[in-house]
Structures are given as structure tokens and as C-alpha cells.
CSV table of C-alpha atoms in Angstrom, one decimal:
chain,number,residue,atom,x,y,z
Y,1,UNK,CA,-80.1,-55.7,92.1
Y,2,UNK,CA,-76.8,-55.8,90.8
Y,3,UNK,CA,-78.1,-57.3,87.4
Y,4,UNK,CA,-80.5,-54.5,86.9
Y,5,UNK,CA,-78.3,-51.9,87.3
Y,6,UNK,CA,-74.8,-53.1,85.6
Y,7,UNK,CA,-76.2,-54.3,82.5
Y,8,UNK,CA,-78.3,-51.0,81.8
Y,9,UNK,CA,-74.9,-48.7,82.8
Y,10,UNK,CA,-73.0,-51.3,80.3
Y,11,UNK,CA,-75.4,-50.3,77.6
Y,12,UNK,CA,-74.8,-46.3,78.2
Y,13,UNK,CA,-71.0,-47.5,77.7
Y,14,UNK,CA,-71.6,-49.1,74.7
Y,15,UNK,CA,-69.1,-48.0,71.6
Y,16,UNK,CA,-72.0,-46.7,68.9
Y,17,UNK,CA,-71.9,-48.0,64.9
Y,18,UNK,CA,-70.7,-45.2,62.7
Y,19,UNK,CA,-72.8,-42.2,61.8
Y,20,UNK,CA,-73.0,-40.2,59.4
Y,21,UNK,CA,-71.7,-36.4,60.5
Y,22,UNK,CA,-75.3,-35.3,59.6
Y,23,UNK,CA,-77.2,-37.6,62.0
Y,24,UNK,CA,-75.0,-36.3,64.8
Y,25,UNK,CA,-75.5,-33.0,63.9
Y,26,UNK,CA,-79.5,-33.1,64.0
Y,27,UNK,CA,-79.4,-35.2,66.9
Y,28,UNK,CA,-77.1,-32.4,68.8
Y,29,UNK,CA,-79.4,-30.2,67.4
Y,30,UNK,CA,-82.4,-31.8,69.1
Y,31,UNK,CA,-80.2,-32.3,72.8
Y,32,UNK,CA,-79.3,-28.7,72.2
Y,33,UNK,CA,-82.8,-27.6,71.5
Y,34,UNK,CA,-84.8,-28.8,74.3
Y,35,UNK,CA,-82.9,-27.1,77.2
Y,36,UNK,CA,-86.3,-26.8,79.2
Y,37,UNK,CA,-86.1,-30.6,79.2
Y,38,UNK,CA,-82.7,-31.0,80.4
Y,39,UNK,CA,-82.8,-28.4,82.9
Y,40,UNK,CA,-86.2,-30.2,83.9
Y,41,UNK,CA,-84.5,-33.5,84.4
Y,42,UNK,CA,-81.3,-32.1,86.0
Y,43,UNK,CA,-83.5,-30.8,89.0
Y,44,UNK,CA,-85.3,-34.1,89.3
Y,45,UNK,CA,-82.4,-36.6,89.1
Y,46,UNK,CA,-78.9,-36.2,90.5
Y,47,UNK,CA,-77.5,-36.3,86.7
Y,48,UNK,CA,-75.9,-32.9,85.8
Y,49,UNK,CA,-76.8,-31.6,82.4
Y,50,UNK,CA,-73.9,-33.2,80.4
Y,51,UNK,CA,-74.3,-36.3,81.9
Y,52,UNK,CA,-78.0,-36.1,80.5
Y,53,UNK,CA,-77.1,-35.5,76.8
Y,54,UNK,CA,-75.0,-38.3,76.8
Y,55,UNK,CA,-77.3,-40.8,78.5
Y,56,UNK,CA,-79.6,-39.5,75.7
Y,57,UNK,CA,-77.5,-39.8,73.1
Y,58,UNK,CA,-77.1,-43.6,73.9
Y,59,UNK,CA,-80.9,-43.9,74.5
Y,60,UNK,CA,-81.0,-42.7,71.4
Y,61,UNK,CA,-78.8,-44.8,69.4
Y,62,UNK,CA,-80.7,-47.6,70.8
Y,63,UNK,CA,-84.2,-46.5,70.2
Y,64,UNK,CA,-83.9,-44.0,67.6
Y,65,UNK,CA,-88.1,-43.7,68.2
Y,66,UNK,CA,-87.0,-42.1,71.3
Y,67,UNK,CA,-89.4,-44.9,72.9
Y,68,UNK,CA,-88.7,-48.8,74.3
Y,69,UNK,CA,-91.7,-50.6,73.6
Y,70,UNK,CA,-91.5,-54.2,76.0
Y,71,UNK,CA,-90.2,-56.5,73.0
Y,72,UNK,CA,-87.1,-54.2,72.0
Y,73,UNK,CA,-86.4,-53.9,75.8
Y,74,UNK,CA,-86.0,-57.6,75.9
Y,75,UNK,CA,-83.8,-58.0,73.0
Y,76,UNK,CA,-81.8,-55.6,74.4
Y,77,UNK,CA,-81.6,-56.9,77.8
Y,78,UNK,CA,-81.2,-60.3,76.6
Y,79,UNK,CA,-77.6,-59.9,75.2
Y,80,UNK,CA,-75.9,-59.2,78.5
Y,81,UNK,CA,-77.1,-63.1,79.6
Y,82,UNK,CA,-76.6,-65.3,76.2
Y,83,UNK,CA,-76.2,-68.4,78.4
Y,84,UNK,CA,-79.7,-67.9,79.5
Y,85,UNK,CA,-83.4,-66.6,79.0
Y,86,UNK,CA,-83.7,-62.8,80.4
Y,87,UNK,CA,-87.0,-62.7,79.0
Y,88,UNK,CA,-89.4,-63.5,82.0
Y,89,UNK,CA,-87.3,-61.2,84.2
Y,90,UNK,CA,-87.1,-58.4,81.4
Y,91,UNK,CA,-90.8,-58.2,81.4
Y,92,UNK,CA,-91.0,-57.5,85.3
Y,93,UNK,CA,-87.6,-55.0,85.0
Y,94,UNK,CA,-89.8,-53.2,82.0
Y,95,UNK,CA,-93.0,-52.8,84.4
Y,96,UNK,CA,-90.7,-51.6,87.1
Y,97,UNK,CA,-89.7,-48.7,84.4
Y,98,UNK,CA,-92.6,-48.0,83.1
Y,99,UNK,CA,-94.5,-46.4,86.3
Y,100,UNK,CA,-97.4,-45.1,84.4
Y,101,UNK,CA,-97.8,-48.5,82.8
Y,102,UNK,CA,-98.3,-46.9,79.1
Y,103,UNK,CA,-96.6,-50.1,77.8
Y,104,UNK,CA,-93.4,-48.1,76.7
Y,105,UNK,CA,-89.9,-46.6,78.4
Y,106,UNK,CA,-89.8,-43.1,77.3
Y,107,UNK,CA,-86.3,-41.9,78.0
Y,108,UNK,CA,-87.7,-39.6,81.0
Y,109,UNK,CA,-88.5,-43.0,82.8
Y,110,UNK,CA,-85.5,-44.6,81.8
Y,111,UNK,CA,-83.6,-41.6,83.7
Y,112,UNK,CA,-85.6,-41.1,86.5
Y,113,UNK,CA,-85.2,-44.9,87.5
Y,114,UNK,CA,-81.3,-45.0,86.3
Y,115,UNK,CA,-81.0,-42.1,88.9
Y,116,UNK,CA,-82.3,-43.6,91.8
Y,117,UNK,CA,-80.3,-47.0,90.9
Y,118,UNK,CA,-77.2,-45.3,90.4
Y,119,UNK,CA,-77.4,-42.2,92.6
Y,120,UNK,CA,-80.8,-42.2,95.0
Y,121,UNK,CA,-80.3,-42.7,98.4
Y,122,UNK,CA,-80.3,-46.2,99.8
Y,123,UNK,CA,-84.2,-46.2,101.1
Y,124,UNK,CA,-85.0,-44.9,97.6
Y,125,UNK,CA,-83.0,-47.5,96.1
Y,126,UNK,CA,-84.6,-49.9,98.2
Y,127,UNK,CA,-88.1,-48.6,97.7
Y,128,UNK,CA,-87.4,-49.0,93.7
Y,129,UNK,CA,-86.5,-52.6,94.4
Y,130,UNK,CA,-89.5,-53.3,96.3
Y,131,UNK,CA,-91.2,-52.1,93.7
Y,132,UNK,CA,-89.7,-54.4,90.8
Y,133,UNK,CA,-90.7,-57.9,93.1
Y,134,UNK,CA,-94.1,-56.5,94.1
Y,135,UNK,CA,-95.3,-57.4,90.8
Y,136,UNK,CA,-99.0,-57.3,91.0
Y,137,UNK,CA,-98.5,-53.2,92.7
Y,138,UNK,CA,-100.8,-54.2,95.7
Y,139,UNK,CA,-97.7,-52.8,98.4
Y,140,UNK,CA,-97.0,-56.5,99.1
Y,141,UNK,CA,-94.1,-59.1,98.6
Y,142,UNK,CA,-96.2,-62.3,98.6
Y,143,UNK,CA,-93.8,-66.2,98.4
Y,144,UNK,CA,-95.8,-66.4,95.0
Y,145,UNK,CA,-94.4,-63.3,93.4
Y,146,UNK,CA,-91.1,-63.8,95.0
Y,147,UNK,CA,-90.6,-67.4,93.6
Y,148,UNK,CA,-91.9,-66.0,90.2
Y,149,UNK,CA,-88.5,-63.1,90.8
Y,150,UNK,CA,-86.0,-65.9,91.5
Y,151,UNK,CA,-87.1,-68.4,89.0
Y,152,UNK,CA,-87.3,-65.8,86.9
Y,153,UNK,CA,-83.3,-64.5,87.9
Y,154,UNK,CA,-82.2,-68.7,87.4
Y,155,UNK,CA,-83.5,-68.7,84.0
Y,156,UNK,CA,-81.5,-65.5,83.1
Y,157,UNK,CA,-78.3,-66.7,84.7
Y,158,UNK,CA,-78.5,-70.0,82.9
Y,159,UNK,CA,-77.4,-73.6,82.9
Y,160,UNK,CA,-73.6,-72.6,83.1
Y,161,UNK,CA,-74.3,-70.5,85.9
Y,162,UNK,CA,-76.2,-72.8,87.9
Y,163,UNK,CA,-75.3,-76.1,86.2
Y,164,UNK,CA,-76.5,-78.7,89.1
Y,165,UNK,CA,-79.7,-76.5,90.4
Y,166,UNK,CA,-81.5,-78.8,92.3
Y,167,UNK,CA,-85.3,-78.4,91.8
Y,168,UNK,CA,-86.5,-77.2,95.1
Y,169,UNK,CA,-83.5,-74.1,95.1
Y,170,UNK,CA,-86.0,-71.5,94.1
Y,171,UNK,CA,-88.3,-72.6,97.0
Y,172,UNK,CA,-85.4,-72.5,99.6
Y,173,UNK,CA,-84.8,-69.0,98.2
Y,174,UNK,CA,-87.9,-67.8,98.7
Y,175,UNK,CA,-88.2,-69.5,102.4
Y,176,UNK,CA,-84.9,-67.9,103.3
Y,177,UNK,CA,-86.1,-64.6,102.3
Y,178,UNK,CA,-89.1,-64.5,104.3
Y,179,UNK,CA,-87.2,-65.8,107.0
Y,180,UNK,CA,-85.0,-62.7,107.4
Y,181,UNK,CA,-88.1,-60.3,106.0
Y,182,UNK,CA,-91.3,-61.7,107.3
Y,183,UNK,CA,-91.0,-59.7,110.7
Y,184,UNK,CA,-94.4,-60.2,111.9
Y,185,UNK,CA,-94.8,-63.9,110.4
Y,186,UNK,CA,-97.8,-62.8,108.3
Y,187,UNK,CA,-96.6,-64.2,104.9
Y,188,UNK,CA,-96.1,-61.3,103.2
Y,189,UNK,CA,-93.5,-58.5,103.3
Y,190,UNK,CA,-94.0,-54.7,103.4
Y,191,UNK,CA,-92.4,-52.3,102.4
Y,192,UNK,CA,-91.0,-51.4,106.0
Y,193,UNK,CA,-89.9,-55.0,106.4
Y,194,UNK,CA,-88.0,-55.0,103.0
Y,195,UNK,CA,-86.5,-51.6,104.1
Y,196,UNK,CA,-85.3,-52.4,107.6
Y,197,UNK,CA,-84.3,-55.9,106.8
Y,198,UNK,CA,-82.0,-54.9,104.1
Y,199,UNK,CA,-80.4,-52.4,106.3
Y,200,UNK,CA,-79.9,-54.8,108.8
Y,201,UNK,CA,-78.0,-57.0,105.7
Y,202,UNK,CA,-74.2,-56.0,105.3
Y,203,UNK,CA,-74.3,-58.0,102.3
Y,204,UNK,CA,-77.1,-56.0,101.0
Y,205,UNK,CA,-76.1,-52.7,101.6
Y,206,UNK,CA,-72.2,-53.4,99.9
Y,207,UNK,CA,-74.3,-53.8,96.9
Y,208,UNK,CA,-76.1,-50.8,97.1
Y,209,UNK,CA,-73.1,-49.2,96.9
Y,210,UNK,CA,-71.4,-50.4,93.8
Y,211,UNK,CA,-72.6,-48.9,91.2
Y,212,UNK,CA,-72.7,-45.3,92.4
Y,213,UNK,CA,-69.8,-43.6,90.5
Y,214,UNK,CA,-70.7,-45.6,87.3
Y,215,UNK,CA,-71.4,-42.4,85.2
């Protein structure tokens, strides 16, 4: 979790390429002129209005179209991890963003989900988690779709992170997790597993907790 959440906050941070003074100004002009919006997402995320406008001014920057279609997501997920390929678990980050699956991050989605990583409370948190490694939506963690998360998280990390992976380290992963989150032994995990089992997790919950005064 800490991967989603640190490189997206790094890219808010980012120091932007020069402008000119007149593409500042219209873009100020376009923050400043949808107030409806703003005050829209203040009362649906825990960002206050200022934080808003500049989250948006970075989203911006990055996709001037003021959309993130899957491809330019990758690209720009991909250069926080140059030592490996992000692009497998880019695609599954992108679907977790994009809840009404319209194949593109409009910068609403992008702060609704940035809010409950940074600022939600920790079953939210946890509940947009479960979300991201339930890949095919059916309310179920199944080994399959787990092993496809970690593989997916070793190939981003890369060789130098991992340099003597042994082959079967995904599997033991995946057996260690349902281990602790299997409660009922039925081979999948539900959501109320995931939940309590990462509360039960010290570990777990530190992590839930580092990123909240980011912004």
C-alpha cells in the first residue's frame, strides 16, 4: 500500500517545467472559475479548498487534457520504479481509480481515491485496498488474483530489489496471506476477513498511518 500511495503524493510534489505567465493565468482562471466544483469536492473528501487547487494544478501539469487515459498512467507511474516493470501493477492501480471503469482517471477520481489513501479512515483505507487485489470486482480475494498482485509488485520492485528471488517466493506470499486471512479456510478472502485481519496486523496498521500528513 505504501507504493500506491507515496509515489502518487511524490508526483503532487513534483517541481513543474516553466510556464509561461499566460498559461498560469488561464489555468488560475479555470481553478478560480469552477467554485461549485471545489466546494463540491471539499465536502466529499477531507482536502480543504486550497489543498484542491493545488492537487489540481499538478494534475494538470501532468495531463493538461484534464484526463489519464491507462497508457499515460503507466508512463507516469513507471518512473518512480526504473529498476523494474510497473506496468502490470499500473494497470490494476488504474482500474482501482477508475470506479466507473470509463477507461480514464478524471481528476475527480484521482481525488476521491487520493483522499481515502491519505486521509480516510483505516476501514476505508482498507476497503480501497481490497478493492485494488480483488481484480475481477466479484467481492472476493481468490490465490489467483493475489499471486497475479505480488508477481505483479516483484516485477515493479525489480532485479536489484529482489536480486536472488527464488521462483516459488510469490507462491509462499500468497500461502502466507491466506494463512493469516482465510478465516473460514474456504479459499478465498472477504472483505470482512481482509478487514479484521489487517487490524489484527501491527505491521499493517503502522503503514496505514504513514502517509497521513503528506499534504
Amino acid at each position: 500500500m505504501g507504493a500506491v500511495v507515496g509515489t502518487l503524493t511524490m508526483q503532487t510534489k513534483q517541481r513543474r517545467p516553466s510556464r509561461d505567465k499566460a498559461d498560469d493565468d488561464l489555468e488560475m482562471t479555470m481553478v478560480c472559475h469552477r467554485p461549485e466544483g471545489l466546494d463540491q469536492l471539499e465536502a466529499q473528501t477531507n482536502f480543504s479548498k486550497r489543498e484542491l487547487q493545488v492537487l489540481y494544478r499538478g494534475f494538470k501539469n501532468e495531463c493538461p487534457s484534464g484526463v489519464v487515459n491507462e497508457e499515460t498512467f503507466k508512463q507516469i507511474y513507471s518512473q518512480f520504479f526504473p529498476h523494474g516493470d510497473a506496468s502490470t501493477y499500473a494497470h490494476y492501480l488504474f482500474n482501482a481509480f477508475d470506479a466507473a471503469h470509463s477507461g480514464s482517471i478524471k481528476f475527480e477520481d484521482f481525488v476521491t481515491a487520493l483522499s481515502i489513501l491519505l486521509r480516510g479512515t483505516v476501514t476505508e483505507k482498507l476497503q480501497w485496498t481490497f478493492n485494488l487485489y480483488d481484480i475481477n470486482r466479484d467481492g472476493y480475494i481468490n490465490k489467483e488474483e493475489m499471486t497475479d498482485i505480488v508477481r505483479a509488485i516483484y516485477d515493479m520492485m525489480g532485479k536489484y530489489t529482489y536480486p536472488v528471488l527464488k521462483t516459488d517466493a510469490p507462491k509462499q506470499h500468497v500461502d502466507a496471506f491466506f494463512q493469516k486471512m482465510d478465516k473460514n479456510r474456504d479459499g478465498v478472502v472477504t472483505l470482512d476477513e481482509f478487514i479484521l485481519s489487517c487490524q489484527e496486523d501491527e505491521n499493517i496498521m503502522r503503514s496505514l498511518q504513514l502517509f497521513e500528513n503528506v499534504i
